Amino acid sequence: MQPKTTPEVGGMGHSMKRKEDPRFIRGKGNYVDDIVLPDMLWMDIVRSPFAHAKIKSINAEKAMKVPGVLAVITGETLAKYNLHWMPTLMSDTQMVLPTEKVMYQAQEVAAIIATSRYAAADGVDAVEVDYEPLPVVVDPFKALEPSAPVLRTDKKDKKDNRIFHWEAGDRAGTQKAFAEAEVVVKQDLYIPRIHVASIETCGCIADFDRVNGKLTVYMTTQAPHAIRTVFALVAGHVGLSEERIRIISPDIGGGFGGKVPVYPGYVIAVAASVVIGKPVKWIEDRMENLQADSFARDYHITAELAAKKDGTITALRMKTLADHGYADAAANPSKFPAGLFSICTGSYDVKKAFVEVDGVYTNKPPGGVAYRCSFRVTEAVHAIERITDVLAQQLKMDPAEIRMKNFIPKEKFPYKSVLGWEYDSGDYPRALQLAMEKIGYAALRKEQAEKRARGELMGIGICSFTEIVGAGPSKQFDILGIKMFDSCELRVHPTGKAIARFGTKSQGQGHETTYAQIIAEELGIPASAVQVEEGDTDTAPYGLGTYASRSTPTAGAAGAMAARKVREKAKKIAAHLLEVSEDDLVWETGKFSVRGAPQRSKTIQEIAFAAYTNHPQGMEAGLEAVDYYDPPNLTFPFGSYICVVDIDRGTGVVKIRRFVAVDDCGNIINPMIVDGQIHGGLTMGMAPALLEEISYDENGNIQGGSFMDYLVPTAMETPAWETGKTVTPSPHHPFGAKGVGESATVGATPAIANAVVDALAHLGVKHLDIPITPEKVWRILKEKGVAE
Amino acid sequence: MAMHTIRVTVNGTAHDAQVESRLLLVHLLRDQLRLTGTHIGCDTTHCGACTVLLDGQPVKSCTVLAVQADGRQVSTVEGLEKDGKLHPLQEGFWEKHGLQCGYCTPGMMMTSCALLARNKTPSEGEIREAISGNLCRCTGYVNIVKAVQYAAERLR
Amino acid sequence: MIPASFDYHAPGSLPEALALLSKYGDEAKVLSGGQSLLPLLKLRLGQAGHLIDIGRIPGLEYVREDGGMLRIGGRTRESVLERSELVRSKYPILVDTAKVIADPLVRNMATVGGNLAHGDPGNDHPATMLALGALVVATGPKGERVISIDQFFLGLFRTALRSDEVLTEIRIPVPPARSGGAYVKLERKVGDYATAAAAAQVTLDAKGVFERVGLALTNVGPTPIKASDAEKFLVGKRPEVATLAEAAQRASRAASPSADRRGSVEYKRDMARVLSGRALKLAVERAGGR
């Protein structure tokens, strides 16, 4: 797409260098742990070694004797202020600090406040806790058995471990379609727990100013306004009032959903600061982050497809057991306890579908949607793309062919899926075609046949996904009742420069650049002259934050709409300056000119100056606007990914030889930034496919709770990703854009899993659960007698 | 416990400090010298966000004691820019979008700095190997490689 | 990530260091590269009252040949070993090994002596040194002791090094003509310990028959494992496909791995076989055979 503006203006389509980089490349970023306040104290947390245990006693005597330790906070301390429990974003409840029992290994049990980082660590070591272990529930299926211990004994009248039942679609109609089908395939798949592990862990500095009664919290949060409101609601009874709470989200070292939830550490730090009257800093270490913070996935899915013999899919059915840990603390929109899982009909024109998800409690940390997943879209797409390949294998059809056959055709958009979503736009065959050309699909199939004859193992996997992002329209979307609009406040200065503040919060996505480019496109003010700010609730307009790829669809739209409001006023000022009627004016980037007399014009800079020095009588001075954008629909980016793998017959190691990703996110603001999102997303899609997993033994002990065993890919494990684009604009978005941050994570995992299964399909392998470790592959090779 | 008086030269400037034996070099730099460009991303020795040059060699400063750096030269990201002029690596990371959240970036640049000092024409494979002790979650490494290649060219 | 308190000493000479080790006995630990010791202390999995830093003692870092031996100073950094022209040209097995220890940053601090002295079966040099038939020089208050590598690894985190000794040198007999060695490691990702690894150092006679074979395994037992049965089997035989396969089979029988996240017992045992085969094949190629 050719940009309409010059590089100097830097509007849409320019790969302009990022405006935020100067501080990062100099090591002058401002992350939470970089901030030091006068008289600041340090907090560290004592954590439970047991997954389920009564707390018999907490002995802080030795800890209090450690030089530098000032206080030990327990659940009893917080109970005095009724702060020992707090609501979750899904209207469940979770402990801040326990008074009776712990429910997951690494749960917060007590907090140390000390004068230094090192003293706080020593204090943690010196706290003595006496536990009485209780029976542990780790298997979500066993958790549903009548004999299972009831975990949430804090909930009056709760007699089981069920959290919710959610369903969508036509159960009876789907059943009928299955009964009448020519072909039916069924596959169980488990998508294990993983952890987002951004390189910066979570933390905060809580600073309660006793004199002014104001609480300021510097926090690693992707949603500062939501946090502020939650604090006001939860702690209003101890005197915290929303106008005197300020949440500042400074530079964030990666979020990916892991910095959305309210962690107990934040609340304890706030309580400590309020009680002590000094700033309290809490920075978790990596093991705490991996073991206690919000996880993602942990879905046990049974997927079924009904089809005709020619490969036409007629119906889809999915049943899922969702392991949520001991509390439903997933950060989903409130009406969607299973997130946007019902996107699972995918890119296909499925006529009948039924989907149900049951949530269950276990003795594990709470959470659910923190790993670049778009609210469970990763799970949904993994399921549909895997079962589609299972169907293709059953029918001996090429996986590209079966997809082409079932794609929703371009002419059917906007397309209403049987599970209730209106897909805004898409051209699926084009993306798959392009991916196949770029990778040389036909030649690869030929090579595969030749290699198979020689006993070599090579696989080609496809994933054609439809994503669903931009939550969301107020009719359906809210978090704790707060609607999911987003906002922009734009003000143009007399000298024609501007400041734009947004309700979202970048953690590396480049908003300081891309949002400026949006304003530049709409107003012609160079992007370099538009100052973008986010993250300070005292100044930024209310927004729901950045996650689930929602920023461009919501806040980006708000930016465009605010700029258009500014342009409307600018037109009036221009008309006044040029002494013509508004109808006589023509806009081209950066200026209004008189129709038929183009030499008579006023630039946006001249208009801005006039807004303060020569505004029309009867009109307010100034040149600014606010927009709260309520999106009319979500946006539906899509893509086709193709992966080629080679398998070592001796060790079972899977090597990705090539990976082509063709993405369509509508109109692109900054191609270089979009590619960066794709590269990172692909890497975070590969990791769960081959390397990452968090699991628990039968005693609830976490496996994979440190970087020693939680395998984050290095540059050596990561292939040289190849990317391509198609552009199918969103018809309802102000500038035709869709979100893109998570597409690659959604699409990569199934593409890789499909490739490995494809490599082994001729041996009769139908499915492999991720992560596909070398040993899993080795076992199959041994079983099939083809190991080296 | 005994305190030690040490002198560590950081980015060319000598600093005297009184430190506990157990003080990690990364904490000396961040907390005492307020050079917060070097970051901490893990419990120990995995992520490389804390990478600095110790007598020219890239090391994980979370796995070096401050006392071990007594009398030695440390280079951090803050020392890359000279007299207001960006180092070609800093330019490369900016030009090629080699960073997103910026948290792993100082470590990546210090490691790359040492690579380019001993290998003026690194291949993609050699760059990936050199940075295999530095984790990044945002970029997928593609543009980091491009950034280092850009810098290598500028330095030749 | 913060260690408990300890005292720190930076002796300027070996006698000073040894005196400190004698003085503090079990409470003292040698700080060489620190890349195994410091993580243990930071995770509070191990304790030390006194760290004796040997980093200031001159004369402990060198790589040179003399007297028919390759001599490596105990405090030689892995990255120096990896880049040494001498090692690259004549001892590729050592380069293979150094290159897969942890990651490049750790290798700038980690030392060869530390890699042996720590007694961790997951470390990479032990198997290679076993295959090479190396000697370890331990310097104590009474002088030097030369320990055959076969007698060095006693158990999990236990070596023949006494608490009042420092590992000051590693000696490797200069291999005769028609020798070759290789180290092949399977790891889940860069920086990991071995799922399994095999070190092979062979010498062929003029007829191309195995004259000497060293074969050892990493991380498939509480100590590095010398595959003696496989070694004996090969001596006197030609390096044919079936022969190497049988040797690899025997090597895997010498392994006694524990199950963990890297793999089950069966998988690791089979990897010992696969990797032994690959290491032998590469060693034979480098020796100029087949």
Tab-separated table of N, CA and C in Angstrom, chain C residues 54-145:
chain	number	residue	atom	x	y	z
C	54	ILE	N	39.978	-17.116	43.820
C	54	ILE	CA	41.318	-17.345	43.262
C	54	ILE	C	41.548	-16.504	42.011
C	55	GLY	N	40.651	-15.553	41.771
C	55	GLY	CA	40.719	-14.734	40.564
C	55	GLY	C	41.885	-13.773	40.486
C	56	ARG	N	42.552	-13.508	41.607
C	56	ARG	CA	43.658	-12.533	41.592
C	56	ARG	C	45.013	-13.215	41.554
C	57	ILE	N	45.017	-14.540	41.547
C	57	ILE	CA	46.296	-15.251	41.627
C	57	ILE	C	46.878	-15.374	40.230
C	58	PRO	N	48.107	-14.858	40.026
C	58	PRO	CA	48.696	-14.935	38.690
C	58	PRO	C	49.096	-16.367	38.346
C	59	GLY	N	49.213	-16.629	37.077
C	59	GLY	CA	49.767	-17.900	36.627
C	59	GLY	C	48.803	-19.071	36.617
C	60	LEU	N	47.507	-18.816	36.661
C	60	LEU	CA	46.577	-19.945	36.654
C	60	LEU	C	45.810	-20.084	35.340
C	61	GLU	N	46.048	-19.177	34.410
C	61	GLU	CA	45.341	-19.231	33.129
C	61	GLU	C	46.333	-19.365	31.995
C	62	TYR	N	46.356	-20.511	31.363
C	62	TYR	CA	47.247	-20.719	30.219
C	62	TYR	C	46.795	-21.941	29.448
C	63	VAL	N	47.172	-22.002	28.206
C	63	VAL	CA	46.939	-23.186	27.368
C	63	VAL	C	48.221	-23.396	26.578
C	64	ARG	N	48.948	-24.451	26.861
C	64	ARG	CA	50.212	-24.666	26.138
C	64	ARG	C	50.571	-26.136	26.130
C	65	GLU	N	51.396	-26.468	25.173
C	65	GLU	CA	51.888	-27.845	25.105
C	65	GLU	C	53.331	-27.859	25.587
C	66	ASP	N	53.648	-28.778	26.458
C	66	ASP	CA	55.057	-29.084	26.692
C	66	ASP	C	55.175	-30.393	27.431
C	67	GLY	N	56.293	-31.024	27.217
C	67	GLY	CA	56.542	-32.315	27.833
C	67	GLY	C	55.538	-33.368	27.414
C	68	GLY	N	55.110	-33.301	26.175
C	68	GLY	CA	54.183	-34.328	25.690
C	68	GLY	C	52.776	-34.174	26.216
C	69	MET	N	52.505	-33.041	26.828
C	69	MET	CA	51.175	-32.818	27.400
C	69	MET	C	50.593	-31.494	26.942
C	70	LEU	N	49.282	-31.449	26.755
C	70	LEU	CA	48.592	-30.168	26.658
C	70	LEU	C	48.296	-29.770	28.098
C	71	ARG	N	48.770	-28.609	28.506
C	71	ARG	CA	48.542	-28.147	29.873
C	71	ARG	C	47.578	-26.973	29.884
C	72	ILE	N	46.511	-27.130	30.631
C	72	ILE	CA	45.495	-26.066	30.737
C	72	ILE	C	45.457	-25.586	32.170
C	73	GLY	N	45.713	-24.319	32.393
C	73	GLY	CA	45.648	-23.766	33.741
C	73	GLY	C	44.235	-23.911	34.291
C	74	GLY	N	44.137	-24.184	35.589
C	74	GLY	CA	42.836	-24.462	36.182
C	74	GLY	C	41.829	-23.343	36.065
C	75	ARG	N	42.342	-22.105	35.950
C	75	ARG	CA	41.404	-20.992	35.899
C	75	ARG	C	41.202	-20.485	34.478
C	76	THR	N	41.612	-21.267	33.488
C	76	THR	CA	41.418	-20.874	32.095
C	76	THR	C	39.928	-20.780	31.791
C	77	ARG	N	39.542	-19.656	31.184
C	77	ARG	CA	38.124	-19.441	30.861
C	77	ARG	C	37.719	-20.301	29.671
C	78	GLU	N	36.501	-20.761	29.714
C	78	GLU	CA	35.990	-21.615	28.623
C	78	GLU	C	36.079	-20.902	27.276
C	79	SER	N	35.802	-19.610	27.264
C	79	SER	CA	35.826	-18.903	25.979
C	79	SER	C	37.252	-18.833	25.424
C	80	VAL	N	38.230	-18.798	26.307
C	80	VAL	CA	39.638	-18.784	25.865
C	80	VAL	C	39.993	-20.132	25.263
C	81	LEU	N	39.555	-21.188	25.916
C	81	LEU	CA	39.790	-22.539	25.398
C	81	LEU	C	39.158	-22.686	24.014
C	82	GLU	N	37.927	-22.196	23.922
C	82	GLU	CA	37.154	-22.312	22.685
C	82	GLU	C	37.860	-21.621	21.527
C	83	ARG	N	38.562	-20.524	21.821
C	83	ARG	CA	39.152	-19.714	20.745
C	83	ARG	C	40.643	-19.944	20.552
C	84	SER	N	41.216	-20.775	21.427
C	84	SER	CA	42.656	-20.984	21.330
C	84	SER	C	43.003	-21.659	20.003
C	85	GLU	N	43.956	-21.077	19.292
C	85	GLU	CA	44.369	-21.636	17.997
C	85	GLU	C	44.911	-23.052	18.177
C	86	LEU	N	45.682	-23.228	19.226
C	86	LEU	CA	46.282	-24.531	19.512
C	86	LEU	C	45.196	-25.582	19.706
C	87	VAL	N	44.177	-25.228	20.493
C	87	VAL	CA	43.116	-26.184	20.790
C	87	VAL	C	42.279	-26.452	19.545
C	88	ARG	N	41.997	-25.410	18.797
C	88	ARG	CA	41.170	-25.578	17.593
C	88	ARG	C	41.865	-26.467	16.567
C	89	SER	N	43.187	-26.338	16.503
C	89	SER	CA	43.866	-27.105	15.455
C	89	SER	C	44.141	-28.546	15.879
C	90	LYS	N	44.413	-28.782	17.144
C	90	LYS	CA	44.833	-30.119	17.543
C	90	LYS	C	43.865	-30.853	18.466
C	91	TYR	N	42.946	-30.150	19.091
C	91	TYR	CA	42.061	-30.803	20.065
C	91	TYR	C	40.601	-30.403	19.829
C	92	PRO	N	40.079	-30.656	18.630
C	92	PRO	CA	38.706	-30.225	18.353
C	92	PRO	C	37.688	-30.758	19.361
C	93	ILE	N	37.973	-31.870	20.014
C	93	ILE	CA	37.027	-32.375	21.018
C	93	ILE	C	36.845	-31.363	22.151
C	94	LEU	N	37.925	-30.636	22.459
C	94	LEU	CA	37.815	-29.636	23.526
C	94	LEU	C	37.000	-28.430	23.068
C	95	VAL	N	37.113	-28.090	21.792
C	95	VAL	CA	36.305	-26.997	21.259
C	95	VAL	C	34.844	-27.408	21.238
C	96	ASP	N	34.582	-28.650	20.761
C	96	ASP	CA	33.208	-29.174	20.770
C	96	ASP	C	32.610	-29.034	22.171
C	97	THR	N	33.407	-29.372	23.159
C	97	THR	CA	32.909	-29.384	24.529
C	97	THR	C	32.704	-27.971	25.050
C	98	ALA	N	33.727	-27.150	24.911
C	98	ALA	CA	33.618	-25.785	25.437
C	98	ALA	C	32.435	-25.065	24.815
C	99	LYS	N	32.229	-25.242	23.517
C	99	LYS	CA	31.183	-24.519	22.799
C	99	LYS	C	29.769	-24.801	23.288
C	100	VAL	N	29.591	-25.939	23.964
C	100	VAL	CA	28.226	-26.257	24.404
C	100	VAL	C	28.045	-26.112	25.909
C	101	ILE	N	29.044	-25.555	26.556
C	101	ILE	CA	28.877	-25.286	27.985
C	101	ILE	C	28.041	-24.030	28.124
C	102	ALA	N	26.899	-24.162	28.789
C	102	ALA	CA	26.022	-23.014	29.059
C	102	ALA	C	25.840	-22.159	27.799
C	103	ASP	N	26.176	-20.855	27.916
C	103	ASP	CA	26.038	-19.958	26.764
C	103	ASP	C	27.300	-19.094	26.681
C	104	PRO	N	27.450	-18.323	25.599
C	104	PRO	CA	28.700	-17.585	25.396
C	104	PRO	C	29.052	-16.616	26.528
C	105	LEU	N	28.049	-16.052	27.182
C	105	LEU	CA	28.332	-15.090	28.251
C	105	LEU	C	28.890	-15.811	29.474
C	106	VAL	N	28.248	-16.914	29.826
C	106	VAL	CA	28.723	-17.696	30.967
C	106	VAL	C	30.153	-18.168	30.711
C	107	ARG	N	30.446	-18.506	29.455
C	107	ARG	CA	31.770	-19.028	29.125
C	107	ARG	C	32.872	-17.985	29.282
C	108	ASN	N	32.510	-16.719	29.328
C	108	ASN	CA	33.551	-15.706	29.540
C	108	ASN	C	34.028	-15.679	30.985
C	109	MET	N	33.257	-16.248	31.880
C	109	MET	CA	33.663	-16.311	33.289
C	109	MET	C	33.999	-17.740	33.712
C	110	ALA	N	33.235	-18.715	33.224
C	110	ALA	CA	33.372	-20.103	33.690
C	110	ALA	C	34.763	-20.635	33.376
C	111	THR	N	35.297	-21.467	34.270
C	111	THR	CA	36.657	-21.983	34.089
C	111	THR	C	36.641	-23.494	33.898
C	112	VAL	N	37.684	-23.988	33.238
C	112	VAL	CA	37.798	-25.423	32.985
C	112	VAL	C	37.951	-26.160	34.314
C	113	GLY	N	38.776	-25.618	35.184
C	113	GLY	CA	38.966	-26.244	36.492
C	113	GLY	C	37.679	-26.314	37.283
C	114	GLY	N	36.923	-25.227	37.245
C	114	GLY	CA	35.649	-25.200	37.953
C	114	GLY	C	34.686	-26.234	37.409
C	115	ASN	N	34.708	-26.389	36.099
C	115	ASN	CA	33.801	-27.326	35.449
C	115	ASN	C	34.080	-28.761	35.907
C	116	LEU	N	35.339	-29.026	36.243
C	116	LEU	CA	35.696	-30.367	36.737
C	116	LEU	C	35.490	-30.472	38.238
C	117	ALA	N	35.924	-29.434	38.967
C	117	ALA	CA	35.944	-29.517	40.425
C	117	ALA	C	34.559	-29.547	41.050
C	118	HIS	N	33.587	-28.997	40.346
C	118	HIS	CA	32.243	-28.912	40.924
C	118	HIS	C	31.613	-30.293	41.123
C	119	GLY	N	32.062	-31.274	40.330
C	119	GLY	CA	31.565	-32.630	40.511
C	119	GLY	C	30.132	-32.837	40.061
C	120	ASP	N	29.688	-31.943	39.180
C	120	ASP	CA	28.310	-32.039	38.687
C	120	ASP	C	28.305	-32.944	37.452
C	121	PRO	N	27.559	-34.044	37.499
C	121	PRO	CA	27.550	-34.948	36.342
C	121	PRO	C	26.973	-34.291	35.099
C	122	GLY	N	26.306	-33.153	35.284
C	122	GLY	CA	25.761	-32.422	34.156
C	122	GLY	C	26.788	-31.571	33.444
C	123	ASN	N	27.932	-31.343	34.064
C	123	ASN	CA	28.963	-30.543	33.408
C	123	ASN	C	29.577	-31.326	32.252
C	124	ASP	N	30.111	-30.583	31.282
C	124	ASP	CA	30.514	-31.210	30.029
C	124	ASP	C	31.958	-31.688	29.961
C	125	HIS	N	32.881	-30.950	30.602
C	125	HIS	CA	34.284	-31.362	30.494
C	125	HIS	C	34.587	-32.728	31.084
C	126	PRO	N	33.947	-33.124	32.194
C	126	PRO	CA	34.307	-34.412	32.790
C	126	PRO	C	34.335	-35.579	31.799
C	127	ALA	N	33.294	-35.751	31.015
C	127	ALA	CA	33.278	-36.886	30.079
C	127	ALA	C	34.411	-36.748	29.060
C	128	THR	N	34.627	-35.545	28.579
C	128	THR	CA	35.697	-35.327	27.603
C	128	THR	C	37.065	-35.656	28.204
C	129	MET	N	37.276	-35.227	29.434
C	129	MET	CA	38.564	-35.520	30.075
C	129	MET	C	38.738	-37.015	30.306
C	130	LEU	N	37.624	-37.691	30.622
C	130	LEU	CA	37.704	-39.153	30.772
C	130	LEU	C	38.102	-39.792	29.453
C	131	ALA	N	37.495	-39.333	28.389
C	131	ALA	CA	37.811	-39.906	27.073
C	131	ALA	C	39.252	-39.627	26.677
C	132	LEU	N	39.772	-38.470	27.102
C	132	LEU	CA	41.144	-38.089	26.755
C	132	LEU	C	42.174	-38.726	27.673
C	133	GLY	N	41.715	-39.319	28.772
C	133	GLY	CA	42.666	-39.874	29.730
C	133	GLY	C	43.484	-38.778	30.397
C	134	ALA	N	42.809	-37.716	30.795
C	134	ALA	CA	43.505	-36.553	31.351
C	134	ALA	C	44.006	-36.798	32.765
C	135	LEU	N	44.841	-35.884	33.243
C	135	LEU	CA	45.330	-35.872	34.618
C	135	LEU	C	44.946	-34.538	35.229
C	136	VAL	N	44.602	-34.586	36.501
C	136	VAL	CA	44.221	-33.362	37.211
C	136	VAL	C	45.296	-33.073	38.249
C	137	VAL	N	45.788	-31.828	38.281
C	137	VAL	CA	46.786	-31.458	39.274
C	137	VAL	C	46.095	-30.690	40.393
C	138	ALA	N	46.165	-31.261	41.598
C	138	ALA	CA	45.576	-30.609	42.771
C	138	ALA	C	46.723	-30.061	43.610
C	139	THR	N	46.684	-28.766	43.897
C	139	THR	CA	47.735	-28.155	44.715
C	139	THR	C	47.199	-27.881	46.112
C	140	GLY	N	47.912	-28.442	47.107
C	140	GLY	CA	47.504	-28.267	48.496
C	140	GLY	C	48.640	-27.738	49.335
C	141	PRO	N	48.452	-27.668	50.662
C	141	PRO	CA	49.495	-27.114	51.528
C	141	PRO	C	50.808	-27.916	51.445
C	142	LYS	N	50.681	-29.217	51.084
C	142	LYS	CA	51.903	-30.030	51.015
C	142	LYS	C	52.460	-30.109	49.599
C	143	GLY	N	51.887	-29.382	48.670
C	143	GLY	CA	52.404	-29.402	47.304
C	143	GLY	C	51.409	-29.987	46.321
C	144	GLU	N	51.928	-30.415	45.164
C	144	GLU	CA	51.065	-30.893	44.085
C	144	GLU	C	50.798	-32.383	44.176
C	145	ARG	N	49.582	-32.717	43.755
C	145	ARG	CA	49.186	-34.133	43.647
C	145	ARG	C	48.664	-34.316	42.249
